[in-house]
Short mmCIF file of C-alpha atoms and ligand atoms in Angstrom, two decimals:
data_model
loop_
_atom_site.label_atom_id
_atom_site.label_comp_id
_atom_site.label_asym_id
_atom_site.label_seq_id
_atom_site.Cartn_x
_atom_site.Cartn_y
_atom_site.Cartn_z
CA UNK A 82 -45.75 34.74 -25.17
CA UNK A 83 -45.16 38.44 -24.93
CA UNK A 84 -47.01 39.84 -21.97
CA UNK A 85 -49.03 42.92 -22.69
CA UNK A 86 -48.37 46.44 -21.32
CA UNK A 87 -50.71 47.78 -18.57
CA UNK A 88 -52.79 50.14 -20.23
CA UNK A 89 -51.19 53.33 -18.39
CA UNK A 90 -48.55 53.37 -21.22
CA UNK A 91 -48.85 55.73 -23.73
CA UNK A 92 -49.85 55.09 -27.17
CA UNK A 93 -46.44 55.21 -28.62
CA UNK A 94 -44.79 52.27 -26.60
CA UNK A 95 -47.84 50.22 -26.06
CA UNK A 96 -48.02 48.40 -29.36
CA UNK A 97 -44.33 46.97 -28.02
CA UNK A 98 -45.32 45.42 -24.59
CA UNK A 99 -42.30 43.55 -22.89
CA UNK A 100 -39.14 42.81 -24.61
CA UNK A 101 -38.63 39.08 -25.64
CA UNK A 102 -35.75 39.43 -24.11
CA UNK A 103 -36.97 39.70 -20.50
CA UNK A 104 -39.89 37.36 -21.60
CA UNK A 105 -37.21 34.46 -22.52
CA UNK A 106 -34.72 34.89 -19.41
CA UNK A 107 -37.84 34.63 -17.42
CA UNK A 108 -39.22 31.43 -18.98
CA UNK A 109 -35.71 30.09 -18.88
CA UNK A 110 -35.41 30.43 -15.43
CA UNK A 111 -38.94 29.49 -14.49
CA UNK A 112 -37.79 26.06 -15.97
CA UNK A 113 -34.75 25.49 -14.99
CA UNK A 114 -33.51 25.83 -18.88
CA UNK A 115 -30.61 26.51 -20.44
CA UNK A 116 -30.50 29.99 -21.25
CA UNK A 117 -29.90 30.70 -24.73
CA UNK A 118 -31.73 32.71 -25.47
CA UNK A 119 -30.84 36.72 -24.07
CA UNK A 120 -27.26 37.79 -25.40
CA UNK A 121 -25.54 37.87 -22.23
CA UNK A 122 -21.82 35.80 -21.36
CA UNK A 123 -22.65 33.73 -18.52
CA UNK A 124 -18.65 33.99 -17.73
CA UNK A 125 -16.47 37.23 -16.31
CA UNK A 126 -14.75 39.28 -18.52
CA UNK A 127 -10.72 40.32 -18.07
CA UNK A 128 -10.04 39.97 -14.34
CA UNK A 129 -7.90 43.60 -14.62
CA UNK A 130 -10.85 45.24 -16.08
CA UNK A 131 -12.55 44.37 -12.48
CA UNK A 132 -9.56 45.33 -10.99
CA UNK A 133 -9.39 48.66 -12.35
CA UNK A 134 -13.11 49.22 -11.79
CA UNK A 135 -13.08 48.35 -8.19
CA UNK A 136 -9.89 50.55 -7.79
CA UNK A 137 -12.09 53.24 -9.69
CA UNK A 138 -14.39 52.42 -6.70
CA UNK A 139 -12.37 53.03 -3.85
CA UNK A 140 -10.35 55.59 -5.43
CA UNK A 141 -13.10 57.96 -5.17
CA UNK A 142 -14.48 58.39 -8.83
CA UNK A 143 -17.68 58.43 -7.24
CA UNK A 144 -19.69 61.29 -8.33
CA UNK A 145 -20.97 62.40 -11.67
CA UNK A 146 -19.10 62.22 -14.29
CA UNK A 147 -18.69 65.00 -17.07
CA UNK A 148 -22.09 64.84 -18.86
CA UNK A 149 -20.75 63.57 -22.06
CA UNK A 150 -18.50 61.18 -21.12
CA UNK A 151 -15.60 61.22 -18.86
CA UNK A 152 -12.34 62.75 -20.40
CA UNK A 153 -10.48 59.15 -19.83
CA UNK A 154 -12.66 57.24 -21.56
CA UNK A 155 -13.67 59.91 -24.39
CA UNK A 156 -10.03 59.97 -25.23
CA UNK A 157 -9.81 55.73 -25.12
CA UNK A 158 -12.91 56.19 -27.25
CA UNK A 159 -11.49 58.30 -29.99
CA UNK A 160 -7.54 56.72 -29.77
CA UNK A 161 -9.44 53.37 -30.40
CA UNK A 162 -11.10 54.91 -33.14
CA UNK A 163 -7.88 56.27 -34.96
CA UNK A 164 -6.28 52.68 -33.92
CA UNK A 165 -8.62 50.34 -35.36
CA UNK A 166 -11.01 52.08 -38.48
CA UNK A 167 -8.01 55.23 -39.03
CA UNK A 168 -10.67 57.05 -38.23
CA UNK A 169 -9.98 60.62 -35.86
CA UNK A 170 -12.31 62.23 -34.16
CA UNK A 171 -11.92 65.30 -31.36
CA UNK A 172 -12.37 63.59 -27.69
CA UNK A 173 -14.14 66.29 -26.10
CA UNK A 174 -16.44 67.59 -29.19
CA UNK A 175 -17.14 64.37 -31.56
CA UNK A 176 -17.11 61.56 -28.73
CA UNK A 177 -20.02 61.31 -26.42
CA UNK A 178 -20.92 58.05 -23.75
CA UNK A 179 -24.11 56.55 -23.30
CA UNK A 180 -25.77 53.97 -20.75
CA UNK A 181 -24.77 51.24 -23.24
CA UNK A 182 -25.65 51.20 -27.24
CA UNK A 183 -29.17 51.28 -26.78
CA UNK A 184 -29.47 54.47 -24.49
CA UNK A 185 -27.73 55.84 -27.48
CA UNK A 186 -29.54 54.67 -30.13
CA UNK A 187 -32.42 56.07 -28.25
CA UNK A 188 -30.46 59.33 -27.87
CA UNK A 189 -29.88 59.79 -30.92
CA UNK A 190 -32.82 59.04 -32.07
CA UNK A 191 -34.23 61.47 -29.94
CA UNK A 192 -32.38 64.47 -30.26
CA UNK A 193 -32.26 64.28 -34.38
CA UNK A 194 -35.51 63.46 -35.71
CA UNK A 195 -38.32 65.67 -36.43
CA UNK A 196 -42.06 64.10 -35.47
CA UNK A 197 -42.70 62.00 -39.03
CA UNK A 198 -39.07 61.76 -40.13
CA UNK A 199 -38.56 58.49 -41.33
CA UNK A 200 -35.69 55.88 -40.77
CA UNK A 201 -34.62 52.93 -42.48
CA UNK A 202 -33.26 49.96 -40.98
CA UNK A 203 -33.01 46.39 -42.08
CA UNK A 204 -35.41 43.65 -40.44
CA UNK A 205 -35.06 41.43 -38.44
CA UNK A 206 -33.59 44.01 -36.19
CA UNK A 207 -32.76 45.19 -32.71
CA UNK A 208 -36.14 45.37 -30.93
CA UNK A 209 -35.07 49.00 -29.63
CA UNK A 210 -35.15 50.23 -32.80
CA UNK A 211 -39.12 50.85 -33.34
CA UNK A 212 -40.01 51.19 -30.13
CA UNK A 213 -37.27 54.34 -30.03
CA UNK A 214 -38.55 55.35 -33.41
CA UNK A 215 -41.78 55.57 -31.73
CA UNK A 216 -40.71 57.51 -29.02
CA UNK A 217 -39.33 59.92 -30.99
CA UNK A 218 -42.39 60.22 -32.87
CA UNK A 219 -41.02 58.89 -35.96
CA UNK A 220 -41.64 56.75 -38.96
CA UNK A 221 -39.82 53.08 -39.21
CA UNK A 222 -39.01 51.81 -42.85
CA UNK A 223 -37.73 48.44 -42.29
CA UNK A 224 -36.35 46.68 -45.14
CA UNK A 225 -36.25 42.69 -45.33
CA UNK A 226 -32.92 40.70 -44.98
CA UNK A 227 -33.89 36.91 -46.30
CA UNK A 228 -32.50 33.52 -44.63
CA UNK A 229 -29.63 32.15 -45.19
CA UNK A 230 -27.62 34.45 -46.47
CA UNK A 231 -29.51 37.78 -45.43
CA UNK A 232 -27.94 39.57 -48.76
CA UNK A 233 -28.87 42.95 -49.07
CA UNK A 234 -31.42 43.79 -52.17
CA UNK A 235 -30.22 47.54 -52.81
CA UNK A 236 -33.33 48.02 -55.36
CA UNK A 237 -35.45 46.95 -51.98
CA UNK A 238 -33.67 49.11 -49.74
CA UNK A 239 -33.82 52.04 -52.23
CA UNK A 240 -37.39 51.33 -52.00
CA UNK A 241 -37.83 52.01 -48.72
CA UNK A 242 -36.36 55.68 -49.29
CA UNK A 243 -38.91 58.62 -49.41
CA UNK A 244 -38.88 62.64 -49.45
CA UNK A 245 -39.43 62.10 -45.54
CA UNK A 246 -36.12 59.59 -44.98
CA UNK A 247 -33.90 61.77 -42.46
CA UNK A 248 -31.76 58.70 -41.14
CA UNK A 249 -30.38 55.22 -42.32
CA UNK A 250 -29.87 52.75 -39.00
CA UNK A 251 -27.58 50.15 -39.55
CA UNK A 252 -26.31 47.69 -37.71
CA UNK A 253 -22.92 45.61 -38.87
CA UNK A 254 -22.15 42.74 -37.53
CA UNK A 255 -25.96 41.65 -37.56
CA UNK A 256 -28.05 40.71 -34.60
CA UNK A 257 -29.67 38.54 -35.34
CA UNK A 258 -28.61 36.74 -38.11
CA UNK A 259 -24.82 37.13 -37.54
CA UNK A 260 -24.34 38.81 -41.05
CA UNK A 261 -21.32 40.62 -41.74
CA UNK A 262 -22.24 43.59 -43.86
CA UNK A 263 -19.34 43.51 -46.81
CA UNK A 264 -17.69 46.28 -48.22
CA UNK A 265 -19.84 46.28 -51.23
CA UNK A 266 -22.94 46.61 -49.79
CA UNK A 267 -21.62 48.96 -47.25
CA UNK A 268 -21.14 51.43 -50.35
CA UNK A 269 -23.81 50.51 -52.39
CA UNK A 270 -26.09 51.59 -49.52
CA UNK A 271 -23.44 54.62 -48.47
CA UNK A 272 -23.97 55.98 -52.19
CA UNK A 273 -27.51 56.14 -51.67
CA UNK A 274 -26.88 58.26 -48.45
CA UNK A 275 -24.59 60.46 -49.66
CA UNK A 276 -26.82 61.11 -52.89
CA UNK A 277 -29.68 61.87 -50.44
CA UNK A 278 -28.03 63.95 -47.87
CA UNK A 279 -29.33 60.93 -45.33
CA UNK A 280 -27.97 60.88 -41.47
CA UNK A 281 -26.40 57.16 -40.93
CA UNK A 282 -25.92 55.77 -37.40
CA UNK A 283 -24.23 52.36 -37.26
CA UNK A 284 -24.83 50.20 -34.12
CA UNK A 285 -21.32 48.00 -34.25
CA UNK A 286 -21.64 46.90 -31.13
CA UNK A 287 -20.19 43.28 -32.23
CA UNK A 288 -17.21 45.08 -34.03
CA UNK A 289 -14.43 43.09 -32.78
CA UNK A 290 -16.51 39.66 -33.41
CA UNK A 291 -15.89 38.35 -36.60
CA UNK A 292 -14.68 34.93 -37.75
CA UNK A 293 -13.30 32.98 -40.29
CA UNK A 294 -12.25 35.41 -42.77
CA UNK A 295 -14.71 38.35 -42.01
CA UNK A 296 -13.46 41.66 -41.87
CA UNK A 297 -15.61 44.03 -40.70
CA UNK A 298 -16.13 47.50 -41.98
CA UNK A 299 -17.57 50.55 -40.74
CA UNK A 300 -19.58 52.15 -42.97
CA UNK A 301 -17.96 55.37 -41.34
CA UNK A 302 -14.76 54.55 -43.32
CA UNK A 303 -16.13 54.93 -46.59
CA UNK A 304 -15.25 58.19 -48.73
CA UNK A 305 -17.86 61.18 -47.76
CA UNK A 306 -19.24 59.19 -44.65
CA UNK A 307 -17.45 60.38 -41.91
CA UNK A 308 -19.18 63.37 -41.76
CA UNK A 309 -22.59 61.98 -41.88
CA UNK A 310 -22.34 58.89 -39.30
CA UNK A 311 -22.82 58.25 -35.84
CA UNK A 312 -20.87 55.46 -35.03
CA UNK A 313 -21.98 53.24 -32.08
CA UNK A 314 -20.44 50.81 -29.65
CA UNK A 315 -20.09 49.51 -26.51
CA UNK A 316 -18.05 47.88 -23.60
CA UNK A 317 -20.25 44.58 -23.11
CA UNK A 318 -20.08 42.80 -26.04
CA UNK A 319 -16.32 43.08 -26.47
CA UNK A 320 -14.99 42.87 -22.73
CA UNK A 321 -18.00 40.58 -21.46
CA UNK A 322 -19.71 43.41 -19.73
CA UNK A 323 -23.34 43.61 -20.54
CA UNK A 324 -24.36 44.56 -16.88
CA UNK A 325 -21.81 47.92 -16.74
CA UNK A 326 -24.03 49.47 -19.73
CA UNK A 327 -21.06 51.47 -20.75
CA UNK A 328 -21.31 52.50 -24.37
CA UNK A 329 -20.54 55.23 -26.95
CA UNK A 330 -20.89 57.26 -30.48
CA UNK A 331 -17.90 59.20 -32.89
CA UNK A 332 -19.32 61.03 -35.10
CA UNK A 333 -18.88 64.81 -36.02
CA UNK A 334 -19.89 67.65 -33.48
CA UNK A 335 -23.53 68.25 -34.71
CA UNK A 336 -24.46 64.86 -34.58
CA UNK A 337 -22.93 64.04 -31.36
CA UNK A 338 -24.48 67.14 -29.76
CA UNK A 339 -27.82 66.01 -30.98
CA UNK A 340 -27.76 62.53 -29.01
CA UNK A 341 -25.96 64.45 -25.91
CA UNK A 342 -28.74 67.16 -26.33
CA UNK A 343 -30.96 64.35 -24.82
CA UNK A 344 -28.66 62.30 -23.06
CA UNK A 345 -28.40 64.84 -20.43
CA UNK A 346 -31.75 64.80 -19.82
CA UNK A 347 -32.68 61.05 -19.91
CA UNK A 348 -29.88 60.01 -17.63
CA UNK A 349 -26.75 63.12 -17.32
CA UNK A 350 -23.81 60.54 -17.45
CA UNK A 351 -23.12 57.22 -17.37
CA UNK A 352 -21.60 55.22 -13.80
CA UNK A 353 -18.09 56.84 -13.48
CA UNK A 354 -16.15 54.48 -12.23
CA UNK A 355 -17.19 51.91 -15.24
CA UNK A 356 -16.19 54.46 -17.23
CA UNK A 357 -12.46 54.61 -15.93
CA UNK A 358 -12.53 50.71 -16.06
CA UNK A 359 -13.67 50.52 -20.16
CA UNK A 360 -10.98 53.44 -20.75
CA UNK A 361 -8.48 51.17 -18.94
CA UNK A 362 -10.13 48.07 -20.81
CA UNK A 363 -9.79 49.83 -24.46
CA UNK A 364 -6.08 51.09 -24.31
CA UNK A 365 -5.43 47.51 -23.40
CA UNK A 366 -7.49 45.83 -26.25
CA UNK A 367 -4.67 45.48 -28.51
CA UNK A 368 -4.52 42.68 -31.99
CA UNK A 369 -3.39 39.83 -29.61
CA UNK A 370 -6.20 40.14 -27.12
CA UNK A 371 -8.66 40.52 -30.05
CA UNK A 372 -7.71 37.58 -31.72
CA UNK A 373 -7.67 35.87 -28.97
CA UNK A 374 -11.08 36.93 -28.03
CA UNK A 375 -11.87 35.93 -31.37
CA UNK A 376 -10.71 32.11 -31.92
CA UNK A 377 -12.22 31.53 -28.45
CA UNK A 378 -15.84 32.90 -29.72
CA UNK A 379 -15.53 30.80 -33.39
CA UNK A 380 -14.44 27.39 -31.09
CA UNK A 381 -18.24 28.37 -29.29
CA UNK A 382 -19.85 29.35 -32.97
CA UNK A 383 -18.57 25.77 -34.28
CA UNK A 384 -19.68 23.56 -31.76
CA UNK A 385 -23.44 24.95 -31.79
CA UNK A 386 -23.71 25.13 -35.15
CA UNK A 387 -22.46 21.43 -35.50
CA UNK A 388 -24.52 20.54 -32.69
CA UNK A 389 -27.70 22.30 -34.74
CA UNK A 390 -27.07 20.79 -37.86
CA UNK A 391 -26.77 17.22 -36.35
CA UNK A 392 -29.82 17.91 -35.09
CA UNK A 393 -31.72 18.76 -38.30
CA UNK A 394 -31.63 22.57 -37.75
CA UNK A 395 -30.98 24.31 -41.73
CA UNK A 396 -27.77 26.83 -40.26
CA UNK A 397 -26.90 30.03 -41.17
CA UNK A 398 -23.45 29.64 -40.07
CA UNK A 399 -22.79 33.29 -38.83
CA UNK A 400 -19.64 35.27 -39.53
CA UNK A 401 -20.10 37.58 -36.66
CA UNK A 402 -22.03 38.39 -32.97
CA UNK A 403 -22.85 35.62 -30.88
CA UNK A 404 -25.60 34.67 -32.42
CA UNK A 405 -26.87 31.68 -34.85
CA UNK A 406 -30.26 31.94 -37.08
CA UNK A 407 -31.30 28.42 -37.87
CA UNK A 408 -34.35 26.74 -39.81
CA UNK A 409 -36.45 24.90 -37.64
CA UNK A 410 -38.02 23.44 -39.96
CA UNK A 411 -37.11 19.53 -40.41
CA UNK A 412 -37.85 19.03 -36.69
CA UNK A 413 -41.06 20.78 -36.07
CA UNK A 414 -44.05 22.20 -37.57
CA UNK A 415 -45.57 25.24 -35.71
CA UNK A 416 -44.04 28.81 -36.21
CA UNK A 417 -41.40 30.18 -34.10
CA UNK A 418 -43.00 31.13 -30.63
CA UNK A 419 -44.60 27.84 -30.56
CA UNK A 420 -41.17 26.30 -31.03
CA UNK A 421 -39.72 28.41 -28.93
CA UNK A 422 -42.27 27.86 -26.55
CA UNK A 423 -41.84 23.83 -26.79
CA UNK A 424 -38.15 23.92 -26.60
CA UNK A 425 -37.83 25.84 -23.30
CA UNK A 426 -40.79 23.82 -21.76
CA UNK A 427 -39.91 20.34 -22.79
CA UNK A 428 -36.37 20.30 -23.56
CA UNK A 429 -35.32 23.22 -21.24
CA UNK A 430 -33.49 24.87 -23.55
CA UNK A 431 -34.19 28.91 -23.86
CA UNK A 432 -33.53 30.30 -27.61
CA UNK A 433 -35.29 33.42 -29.22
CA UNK A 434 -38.17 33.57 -31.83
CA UNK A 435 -37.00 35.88 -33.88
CA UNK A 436 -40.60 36.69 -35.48
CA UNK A 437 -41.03 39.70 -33.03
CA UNK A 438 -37.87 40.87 -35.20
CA UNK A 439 -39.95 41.54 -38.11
CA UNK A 440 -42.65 44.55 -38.89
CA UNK A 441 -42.84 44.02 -43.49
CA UNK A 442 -42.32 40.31 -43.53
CA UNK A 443 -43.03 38.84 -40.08
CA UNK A 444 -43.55 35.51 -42.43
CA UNK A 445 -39.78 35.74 -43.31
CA UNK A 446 -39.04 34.50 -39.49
CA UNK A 447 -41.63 32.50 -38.69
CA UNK A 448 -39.24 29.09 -39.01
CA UNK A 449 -36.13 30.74 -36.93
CA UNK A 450 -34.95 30.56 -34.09
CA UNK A 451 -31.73 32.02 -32.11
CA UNK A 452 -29.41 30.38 -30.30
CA UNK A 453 -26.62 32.56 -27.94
CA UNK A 454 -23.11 31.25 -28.53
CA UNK A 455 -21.55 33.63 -25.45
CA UNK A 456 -21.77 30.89 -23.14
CA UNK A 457 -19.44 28.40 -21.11
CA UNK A 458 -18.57 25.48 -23.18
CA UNK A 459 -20.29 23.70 -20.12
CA UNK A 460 -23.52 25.47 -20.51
CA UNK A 461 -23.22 24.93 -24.94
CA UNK A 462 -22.23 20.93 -23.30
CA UNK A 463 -25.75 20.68 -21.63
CA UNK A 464 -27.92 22.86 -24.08
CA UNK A 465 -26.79 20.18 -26.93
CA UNK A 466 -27.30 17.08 -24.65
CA UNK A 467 -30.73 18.53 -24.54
CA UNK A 468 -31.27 19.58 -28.21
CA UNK A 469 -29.79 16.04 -29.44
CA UNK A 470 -33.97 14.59 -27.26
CA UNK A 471 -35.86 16.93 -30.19
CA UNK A 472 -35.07 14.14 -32.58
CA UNK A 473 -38.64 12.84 -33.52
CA UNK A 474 -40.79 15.94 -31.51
CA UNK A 475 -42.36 17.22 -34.79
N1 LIG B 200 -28.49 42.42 -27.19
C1 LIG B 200 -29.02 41.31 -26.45
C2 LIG B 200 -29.56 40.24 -27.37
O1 LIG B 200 -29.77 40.47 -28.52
C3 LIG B 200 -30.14 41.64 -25.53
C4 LIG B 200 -30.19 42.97 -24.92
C5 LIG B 200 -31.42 43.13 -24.08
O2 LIG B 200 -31.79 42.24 -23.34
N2 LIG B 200 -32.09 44.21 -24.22
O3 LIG B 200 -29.80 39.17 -26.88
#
């Protein structure tokens, strides 16, 4: 399914070819499927957030922005921090802003490793995080998470530690298996760091989605962490806002002044007037609006994954993200791109197989398949009207 890269790119990103991401949304749309597949809302976020952007607009905030992040939303950046995780960091030195998470997990990546350093993340994971491994000429360890309850094996992960680890990349609440990292893991793995003198950086971009009783913790928070951790988020999950690609990292001044060392070259700032619009959005993110935003995302999380287990799916019944992992396996035989494949061609409904995920075990997703919750209840309406026809497929 993945469409190969032209042979004009380099050695280093070739292997990757085009993101399943883009490969999905395209077969979605070529028929006419419901597209659950790429983690985007397909609703608007917070009317005022608009508001303040377009005002933003008009209000002539127009040009570049300061290189590291505009001092409005540096300082919403590090207030939220101290707000939410107790956590303070200095706006102008230990706050930087990126073109969304990934440009600064890339970042990062770029302007702290050495060629050959290696970093360990957990698989399945974030498809940016090899292919800006790669780019920085480094080494990926991934270490397996297991369906359903993606627990994390600390002997394993230990395992994947060598003389050559330089950085740990995490990534709480999980994409894609909706897996809240608890508070014991969190330190067994933060012990390990600390003992090591290891670099964290924690993508958290689905901080403020967590459900039932979920709490989620940044490994940040722990005792001796602060001062080894880049923490990263963003505007899009939370407010809605995947197209602004407005994100961020705390993290003490050397670390931060790493990613920003190549920040400024790979893109200088980040759109300025979004910027003013997510400051405006964070100082008015308080408990109420985050509940809120939470009950309304577990209402969306229940009725897929009741609508998946009718089916015949086996659920992972995620306690954060968007996102549901299920077991395809009671309602058809191939692997996951052939399911995947089926489902968006025959039952026109778009989901992600989660194989491409994988680099030690690709086995260990070969029966999954993800399903986006961030969607209308109209649009989850129509996907299960067409998932309730696979009865009988296999
Ligand atoms: N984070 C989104 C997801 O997991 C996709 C982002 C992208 O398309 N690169 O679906």
């Amino acid at each position: 399914m993945t469409t190969h890269a032209p042979t004009a790119v380099n050695r280093a990103l070739a292997p990757f070819g085009t993101t399943i991401f883009s490969e999905m949304t395209r077969l979605a749309q070529l028929h006419d499927a419901v597209n659950l597949s790429q983690g985007f809302p397909d609703f608007e976020g917070p009317a005022s957030v608009v508001d303040a952007a377009v005002e933003a607009l008009r209000g002539g905030h127009n040009q570049y922005a300061r290189s590291q992040g505009h001092p409005a939303l540096v300082r919403a950046v590090a207030e939220h921090a101290r707000r939410r995780y107790g956590l303070t960091y200095d706006p102008l030195t230990e706050v930087g802003v990126f073109n969304g998470c990934t440009e600064a997990i890339a970042a990062a990546l770029l302007g702290l490793l050495e060629p050959g350093d290696e970093v360990v993340y957990f698989e399945p994971f974030y498809d940016s995080y090899p292919a800006c491994v790669a780019l920085a000429r480094g080494v990926a360890r991934p270490c397996t998470l297991r369906f359903p309850d993606f627990a994390v094996d600390l002997e394993a992960f230990e395992a994947c530690l060598t003389d050559r680890t330089r950085v740990v990349l995490l990534n709480t609440p999980h994409n894609p298996t909706g897996k809240v990292f608890d508070r014991a893991e969190l330190e067994g793995i933060a012990a390990l760091c600390r003992a090591r003198d290891l670099i964290v950086i924690t993508d958290e971009v689905y901080e403020h989605l967590v459900y039932d009783d979920a709490e989620h913790v940044s490994v940040a928070q722990l005792p001796g962490m602060r001062e080894r951790t880049l923490r990263l988020s963003s505007a899009g999950k939370t407010f809605s806002f995947t197209g602004w690609k407005v994100g961020w990292a705390t993290g003490p001044a050397p670390l931060i002044a790493a990613a920003q060392a190549a920040h400024q070259f790979l893109t200088f700032c980040t759109a300025a007037p979004l910027q003013l619009a997510v400051a405006h959005a964070l100082d008015a993110f308080d408990p109420a609006a985050c509940a809120a935003l939470r009950a309304d995302f577990q209402r969306r999380r229940d009725f897929l994954v009741d609508t998946l287990r009718a089916v015949g799916f086996e659920v992972a019944v995620p306690r954060g993200t968007y996102f549901v992992l299920a077991d395809f396996g009671r309602v058809w035989s191939g692997d996951d791109r052939s399911f995947a494949r089926h489902l968006v061609e025959h039952h026109r409904v778009a989901a992600i197989p989660p194989s491409v995920f994988y680099a030690a075990d690709p086995d260990a997703g070969r029966r999954l398949i993800r399903f986006a919750f961030c969607k209308r209840p109209e649009t989850l309406e129509a996907a299960a009207t067409r998932l309730r026809g696979l009865g009988g497929d296999s």
